[in-house]
Coordinates of C-alpha atoms and ligand atoms in Angstrom, one line a residue:
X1 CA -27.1 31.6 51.7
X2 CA -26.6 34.6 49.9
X3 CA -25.1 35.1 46.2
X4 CA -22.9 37.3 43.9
X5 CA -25.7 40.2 42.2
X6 CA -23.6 41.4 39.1
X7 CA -26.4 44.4 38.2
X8 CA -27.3 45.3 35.0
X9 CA -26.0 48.6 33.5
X10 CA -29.1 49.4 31.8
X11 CA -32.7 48.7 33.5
X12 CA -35.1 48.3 31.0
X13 CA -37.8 48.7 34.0
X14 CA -39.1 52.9 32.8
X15 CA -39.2 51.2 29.2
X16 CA -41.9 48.8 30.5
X17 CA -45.5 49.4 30.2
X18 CA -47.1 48.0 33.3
X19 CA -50.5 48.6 31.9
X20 CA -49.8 46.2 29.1
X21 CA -48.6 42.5 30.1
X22 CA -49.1 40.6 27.5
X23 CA -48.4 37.1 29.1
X24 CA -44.5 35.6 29.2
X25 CA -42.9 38.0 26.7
X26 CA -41.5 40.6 28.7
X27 CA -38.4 39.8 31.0
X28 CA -37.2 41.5 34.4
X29 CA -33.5 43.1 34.0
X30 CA -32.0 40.1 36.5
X31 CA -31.8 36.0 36.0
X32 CA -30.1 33.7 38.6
X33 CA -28.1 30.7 37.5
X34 CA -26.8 27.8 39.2
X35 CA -24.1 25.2 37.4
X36 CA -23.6 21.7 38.1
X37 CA -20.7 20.5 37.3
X38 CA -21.0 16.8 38.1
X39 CA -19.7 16.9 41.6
X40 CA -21.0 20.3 42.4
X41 CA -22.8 23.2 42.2
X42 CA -20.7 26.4 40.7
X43 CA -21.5 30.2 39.3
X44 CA -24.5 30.6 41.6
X45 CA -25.4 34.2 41.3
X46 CA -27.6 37.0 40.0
X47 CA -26.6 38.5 36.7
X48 CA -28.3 40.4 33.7
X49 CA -30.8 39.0 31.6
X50 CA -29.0 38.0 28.6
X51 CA -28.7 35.2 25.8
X52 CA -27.0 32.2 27.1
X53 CA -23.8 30.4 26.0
X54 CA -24.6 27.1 24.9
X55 CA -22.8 24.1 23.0
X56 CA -24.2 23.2 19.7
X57 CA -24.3 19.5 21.2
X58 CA -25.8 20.4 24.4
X59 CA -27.6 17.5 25.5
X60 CA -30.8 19.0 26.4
X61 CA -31.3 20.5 22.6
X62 CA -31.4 16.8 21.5
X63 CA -33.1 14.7 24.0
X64 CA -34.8 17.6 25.9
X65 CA -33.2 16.6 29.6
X66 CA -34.9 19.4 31.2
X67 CA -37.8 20.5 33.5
X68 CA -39.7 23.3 34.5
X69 CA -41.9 25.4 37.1
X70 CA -44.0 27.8 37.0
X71 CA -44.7 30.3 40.6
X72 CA -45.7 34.0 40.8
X73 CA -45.0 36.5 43.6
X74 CA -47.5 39.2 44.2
X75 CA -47.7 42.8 45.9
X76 CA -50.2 43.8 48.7
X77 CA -51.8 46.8 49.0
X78 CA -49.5 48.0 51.4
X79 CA -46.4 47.2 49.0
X80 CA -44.9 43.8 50.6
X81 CA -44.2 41.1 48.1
X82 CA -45.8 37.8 48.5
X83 CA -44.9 33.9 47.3
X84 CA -47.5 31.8 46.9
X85 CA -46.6 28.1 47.9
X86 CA -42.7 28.3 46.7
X87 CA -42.0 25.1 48.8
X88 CA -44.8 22.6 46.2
X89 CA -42.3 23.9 43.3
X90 CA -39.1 23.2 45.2
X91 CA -40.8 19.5 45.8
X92 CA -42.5 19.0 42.1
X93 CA -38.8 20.3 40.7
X94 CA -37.4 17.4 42.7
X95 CA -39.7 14.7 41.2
X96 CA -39.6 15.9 37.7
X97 CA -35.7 15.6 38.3
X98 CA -36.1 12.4 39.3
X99 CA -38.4 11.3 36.6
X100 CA -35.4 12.8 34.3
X101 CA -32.7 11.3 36.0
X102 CA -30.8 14.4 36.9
X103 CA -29.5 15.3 39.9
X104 CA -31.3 17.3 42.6
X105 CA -31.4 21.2 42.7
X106 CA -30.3 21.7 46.8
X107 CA -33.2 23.5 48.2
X108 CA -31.2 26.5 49.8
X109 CA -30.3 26.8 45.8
X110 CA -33.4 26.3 44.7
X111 CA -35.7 28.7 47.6
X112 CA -32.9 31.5 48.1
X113 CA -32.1 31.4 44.5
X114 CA -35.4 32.9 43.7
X115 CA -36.2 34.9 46.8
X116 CA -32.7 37.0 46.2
X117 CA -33.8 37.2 42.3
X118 CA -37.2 39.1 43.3
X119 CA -34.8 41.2 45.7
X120 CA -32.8 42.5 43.3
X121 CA -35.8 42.8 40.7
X122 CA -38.3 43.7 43.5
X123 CA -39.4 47.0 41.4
X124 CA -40.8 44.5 38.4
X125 CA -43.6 43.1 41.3
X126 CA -46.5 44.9 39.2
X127 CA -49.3 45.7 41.6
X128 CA -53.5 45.5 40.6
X129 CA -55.9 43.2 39.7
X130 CA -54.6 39.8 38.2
X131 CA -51.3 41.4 37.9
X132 CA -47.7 38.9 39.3
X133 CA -44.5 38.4 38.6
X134 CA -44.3 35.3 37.1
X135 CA -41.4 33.0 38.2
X136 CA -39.9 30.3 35.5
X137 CA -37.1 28.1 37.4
X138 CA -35.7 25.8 34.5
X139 CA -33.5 23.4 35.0
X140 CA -31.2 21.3 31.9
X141 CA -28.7 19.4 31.0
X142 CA -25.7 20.5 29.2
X143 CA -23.3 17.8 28.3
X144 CA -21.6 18.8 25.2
X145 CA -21.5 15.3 23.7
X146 CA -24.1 13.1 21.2
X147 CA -25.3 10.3 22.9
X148 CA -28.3 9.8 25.1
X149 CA -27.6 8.9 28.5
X150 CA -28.1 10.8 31.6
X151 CA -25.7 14.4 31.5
X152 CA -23.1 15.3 34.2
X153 CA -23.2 18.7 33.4
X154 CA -27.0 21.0 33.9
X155 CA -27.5 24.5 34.5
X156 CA -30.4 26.0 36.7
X157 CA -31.8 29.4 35.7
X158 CA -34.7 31.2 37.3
X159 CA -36.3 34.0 34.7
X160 CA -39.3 35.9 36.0
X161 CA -42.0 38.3 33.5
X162 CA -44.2 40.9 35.1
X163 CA -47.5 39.4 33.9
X164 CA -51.8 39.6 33.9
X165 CA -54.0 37.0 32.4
X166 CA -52.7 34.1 31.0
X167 CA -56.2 33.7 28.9
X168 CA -57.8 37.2 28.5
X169 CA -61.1 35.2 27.6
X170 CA -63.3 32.2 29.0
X171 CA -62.4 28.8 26.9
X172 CA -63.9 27.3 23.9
X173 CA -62.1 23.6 24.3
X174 CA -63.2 20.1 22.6
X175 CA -62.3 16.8 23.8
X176 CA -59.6 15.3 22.2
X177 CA -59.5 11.4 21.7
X178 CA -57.1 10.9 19.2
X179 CA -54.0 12.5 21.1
X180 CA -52.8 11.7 24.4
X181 CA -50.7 14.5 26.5
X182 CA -49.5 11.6 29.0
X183 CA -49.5 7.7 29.3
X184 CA -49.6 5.8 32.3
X185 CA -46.2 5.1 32.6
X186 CA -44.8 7.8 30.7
X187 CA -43.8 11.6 32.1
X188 CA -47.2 13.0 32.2
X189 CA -47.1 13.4 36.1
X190 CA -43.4 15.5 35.5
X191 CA -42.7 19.0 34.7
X192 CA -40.8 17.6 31.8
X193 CA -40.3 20.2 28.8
X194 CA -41.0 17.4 26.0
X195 CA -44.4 17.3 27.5
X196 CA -45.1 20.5 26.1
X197 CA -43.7 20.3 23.0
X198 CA -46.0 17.0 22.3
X199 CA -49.0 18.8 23.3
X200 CA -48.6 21.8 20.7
X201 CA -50.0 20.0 17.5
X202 CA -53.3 18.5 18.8
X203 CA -53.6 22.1 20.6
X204 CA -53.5 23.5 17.0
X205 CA -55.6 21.3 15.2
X206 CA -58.2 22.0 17.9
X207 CA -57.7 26.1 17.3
X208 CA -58.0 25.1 13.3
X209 CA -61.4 24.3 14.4
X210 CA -61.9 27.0 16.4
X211 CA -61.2 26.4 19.9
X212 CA -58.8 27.8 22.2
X213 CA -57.9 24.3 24.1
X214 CA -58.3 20.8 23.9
X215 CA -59.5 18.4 27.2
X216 CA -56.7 15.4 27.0
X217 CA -58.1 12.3 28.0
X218 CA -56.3 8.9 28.8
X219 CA -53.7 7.0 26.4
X220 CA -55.1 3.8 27.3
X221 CA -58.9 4.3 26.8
X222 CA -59.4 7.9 25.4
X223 CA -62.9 7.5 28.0
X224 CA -61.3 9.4 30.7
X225 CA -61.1 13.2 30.8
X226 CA -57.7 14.9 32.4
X227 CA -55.9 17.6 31.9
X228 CA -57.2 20.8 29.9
X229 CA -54.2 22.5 27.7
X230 CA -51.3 23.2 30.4
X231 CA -54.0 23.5 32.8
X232 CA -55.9 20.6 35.7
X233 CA -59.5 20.3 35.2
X234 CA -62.9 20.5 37.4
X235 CA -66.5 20.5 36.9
X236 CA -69.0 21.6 38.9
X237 CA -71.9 18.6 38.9
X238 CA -74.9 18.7 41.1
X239 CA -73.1 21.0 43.1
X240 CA -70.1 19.0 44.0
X241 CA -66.7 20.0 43.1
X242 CA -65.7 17.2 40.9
X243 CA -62.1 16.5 39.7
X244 CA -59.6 13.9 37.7
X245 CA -57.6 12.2 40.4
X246 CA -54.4 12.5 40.3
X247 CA -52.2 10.1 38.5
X248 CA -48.6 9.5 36.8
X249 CA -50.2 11.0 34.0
X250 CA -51.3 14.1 35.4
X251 CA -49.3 17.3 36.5
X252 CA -49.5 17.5 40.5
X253 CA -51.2 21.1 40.1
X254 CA -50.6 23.8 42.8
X255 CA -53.5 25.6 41.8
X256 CA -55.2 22.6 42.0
X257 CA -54.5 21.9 45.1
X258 CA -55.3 24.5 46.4
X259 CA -58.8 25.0 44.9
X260 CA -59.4 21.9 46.8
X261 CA -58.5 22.5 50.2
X262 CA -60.2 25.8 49.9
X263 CA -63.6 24.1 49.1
X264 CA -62.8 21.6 52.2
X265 CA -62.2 24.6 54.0
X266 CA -65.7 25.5 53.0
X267 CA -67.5 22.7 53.7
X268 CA -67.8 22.0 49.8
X269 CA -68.1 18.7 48.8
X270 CA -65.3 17.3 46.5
X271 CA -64.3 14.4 44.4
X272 CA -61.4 13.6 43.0
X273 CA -61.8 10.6 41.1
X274 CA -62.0 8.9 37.4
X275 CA -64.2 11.5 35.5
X276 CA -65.6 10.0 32.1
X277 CA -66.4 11.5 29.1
X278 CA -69.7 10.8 28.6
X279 CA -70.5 11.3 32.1
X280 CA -69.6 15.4 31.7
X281 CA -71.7 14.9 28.1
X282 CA -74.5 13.7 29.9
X283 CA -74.2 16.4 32.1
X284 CA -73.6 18.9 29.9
X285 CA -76.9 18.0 28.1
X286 CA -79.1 17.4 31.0
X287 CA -77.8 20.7 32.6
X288 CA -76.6 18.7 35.8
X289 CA -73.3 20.0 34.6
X290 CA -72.9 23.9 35.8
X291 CA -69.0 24.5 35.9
X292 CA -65.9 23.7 34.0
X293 CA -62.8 25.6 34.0
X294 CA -58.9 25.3 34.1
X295 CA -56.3 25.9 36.9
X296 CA -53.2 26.5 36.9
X297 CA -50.0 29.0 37.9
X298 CA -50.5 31.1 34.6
X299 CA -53.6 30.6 34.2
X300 CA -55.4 30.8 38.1
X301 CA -58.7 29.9 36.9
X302 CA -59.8 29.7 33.9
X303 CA -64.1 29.1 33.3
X304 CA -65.0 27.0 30.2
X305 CA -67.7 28.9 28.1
X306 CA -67.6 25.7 25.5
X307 CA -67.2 22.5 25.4
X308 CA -67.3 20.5 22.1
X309 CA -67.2 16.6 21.7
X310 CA -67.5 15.0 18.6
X311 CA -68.1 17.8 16.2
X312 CA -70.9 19.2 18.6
X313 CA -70.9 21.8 20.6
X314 CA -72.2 22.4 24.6
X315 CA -72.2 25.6 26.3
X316 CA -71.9 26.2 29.4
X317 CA -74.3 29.2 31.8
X318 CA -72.0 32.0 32.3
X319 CA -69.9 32.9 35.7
X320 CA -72.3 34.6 38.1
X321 CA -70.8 36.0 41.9
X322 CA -72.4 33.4 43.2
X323 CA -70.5 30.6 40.8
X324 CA -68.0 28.3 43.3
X325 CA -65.2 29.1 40.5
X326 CA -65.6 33.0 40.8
X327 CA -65.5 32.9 44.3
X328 CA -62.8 30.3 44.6
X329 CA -60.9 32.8 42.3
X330 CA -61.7 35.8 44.5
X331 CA -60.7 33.9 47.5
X332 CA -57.7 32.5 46.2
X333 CA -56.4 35.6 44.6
X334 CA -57.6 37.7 48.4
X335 CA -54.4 34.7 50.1
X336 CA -52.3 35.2 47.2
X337 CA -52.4 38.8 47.7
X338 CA -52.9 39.6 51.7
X339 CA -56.3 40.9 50.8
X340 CA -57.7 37.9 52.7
X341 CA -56.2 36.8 55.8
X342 CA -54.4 33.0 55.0
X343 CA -55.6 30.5 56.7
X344 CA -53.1 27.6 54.9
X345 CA -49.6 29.4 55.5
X346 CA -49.0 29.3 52.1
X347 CA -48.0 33.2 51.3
X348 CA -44.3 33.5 51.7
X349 CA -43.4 37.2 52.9
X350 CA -40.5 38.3 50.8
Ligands
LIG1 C1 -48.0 27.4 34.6 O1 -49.2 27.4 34.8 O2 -47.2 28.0 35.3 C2 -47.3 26.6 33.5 O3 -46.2 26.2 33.7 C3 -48.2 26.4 32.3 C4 -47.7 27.0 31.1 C5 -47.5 28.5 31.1 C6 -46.6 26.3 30.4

């Protein structure tokens, strides 16, 4: 399927200073939307960048209906453009739907939606080290009538920001036991917007006291790490790769995912299982613990210098070439960006 491209009459792409990305704040000159209006799907296209018309009573400004993914597209050396693992979005989109009770974006929507959008704003690929074009499919309702029940109406837009680093420095996080991100049977395990927004105040309470991130731990028992910020978790203990499990409170990470079948790939061992609290401060303090950091789209991987728990504070040895997160990083980014041949088939030729 292709779809209408109404071009912008002023690029804003010489204005843009590739050397400076700060993170999600600068926008490529093209979105793509998609309508659904109850029956079917209407106005896909390309068009500018621009605000959005909206209804004062649009349903997902009250009850936040509306989910979210997060992908990047990189450039080789030799100038091809490259999707990392499109198809996990398309399928963690469609559960988050679910989980929401909206309807389902079709894939050909959904995959050439996005793949026509970097067409047309192919020149904002930034090329170098760390450097992507981040993708942002959202997807929310629009029913322009107070009352909470499922809308008819939803609108699917695809943005994308030329982008580096997501955190320009490794992570001072503490444990957090008095918030949850997720319950059990709640939307943790969705791409749900309102997950977000729940997460922000513990987040700032923890950077009142000086840390950059909390590490959530379970609703039930608060004895259970598993999630850090917006990012999945793993450890590095007695030289095993050791991760939460996944569960309906927990984001089905890509990143994460892929971290693990690299290590497999390896030869690695791996764990994903329950990962308590005072098992990591045991091994923190016994030095049996030698890794911690974050993954995630945005933030790839992200090494924990810090961890604190209960008002004290554990630091972790710094990142050497030789550290299972540095080279899962270099590996990872060598796929993502046809610097190492992929042995998954998960780069996407654009
Ligand atoms: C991502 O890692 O892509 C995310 O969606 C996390 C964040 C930027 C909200």
């Amino acid at each position: 399927m292709s779809f209408p491209v109404r071009h912008t009459a002023k690029s804003r792409l010489s204005e843009t200073d590739f050397n400076h990305l700060p993170f999600g704040r600068i926008f490529s000159d093209h979105m793509f939307q998609a309508d659904f209006n109850g029956q079917h799907w209407i106005n896909a296209g390309i068009r500018p960048y621009a605000p959005l018309e909206l209804q004062p009573s649009s349903a997902v400004i009250h009850y936040g209906q509306s989910v979210f993914e997060g992908m990047k597209v990189y450039r080789s050396a030799e100038g091809e453009l490259l999707l990392f693992r499109p198809i996990e979005n398309f399928k963690r989109m469609r559960n988050s739907s679910i989980r929401l009770s909206m309807p389902l974006v079709p894939e050909d929507i959904f995959m050439n939606g996005i793949m026509e959008l970097i067409k047309v704003d192919a020149n904002w690929v930034p090329s170098g080290d760390g450097k992507s074009l981040y993708i942002r499919p959202v997807y929310f309702a629009t029913d322009p009538l107070i009352g909470v029940h499922p809308s008819e109406l939803y609108t699917f837009l695809v943005i994308t920001s030329p982008t580096g680093a997501y955190y320009t420095s490794e992570l001072k996080v503490r444990i957090e036991k008095t918030y949850s991100r997720a319950s059990r049977s709640g939307t943790g395990y969705a791409k749900a917007a309102g997950n977000y927004a729940g997460a922000l105040y513990p987040t700032q309470l923890a950077q009142q006291a000086g840390y950059n991130q909390v590490i959530w731990t379970d609703a039930a028992t608060n004895t259970k790490v598993e999630e850090s910020g917006t990012m999945n978790l793993m450890f590095v203990i007695n030289n095993v790769l050791v991760t939460p499990s996944l569960s309906p409170s927990k984001l089905a990470g890509i990143t994460r995912d892929s971290i693990i079948e690299i290590a497999r790939h390896w030869g690695y061992p791996v764990e994903e299982r329950d990962v308590f609290v005072d098992e990591v401060v045991a091994g923190l303090r016994d030095g049996s613990v030698t890794e911690a950091f974050g993954t995630g789209t945005a933030a790839n991987i992200a090494p924990i210098s810090v961890i604190g728990h209960e008002g004290e504070d554990f630091t972790l040895p710094i990142p050497t070439v030789e550290s299972f997160s540095t080279k899962a990083l270099n590996f990872l980014d060598g796929i993502k960006t046809g610097r190492i041949a992929d042995p998954f088939g998960w780069v996407v030729k654009i």
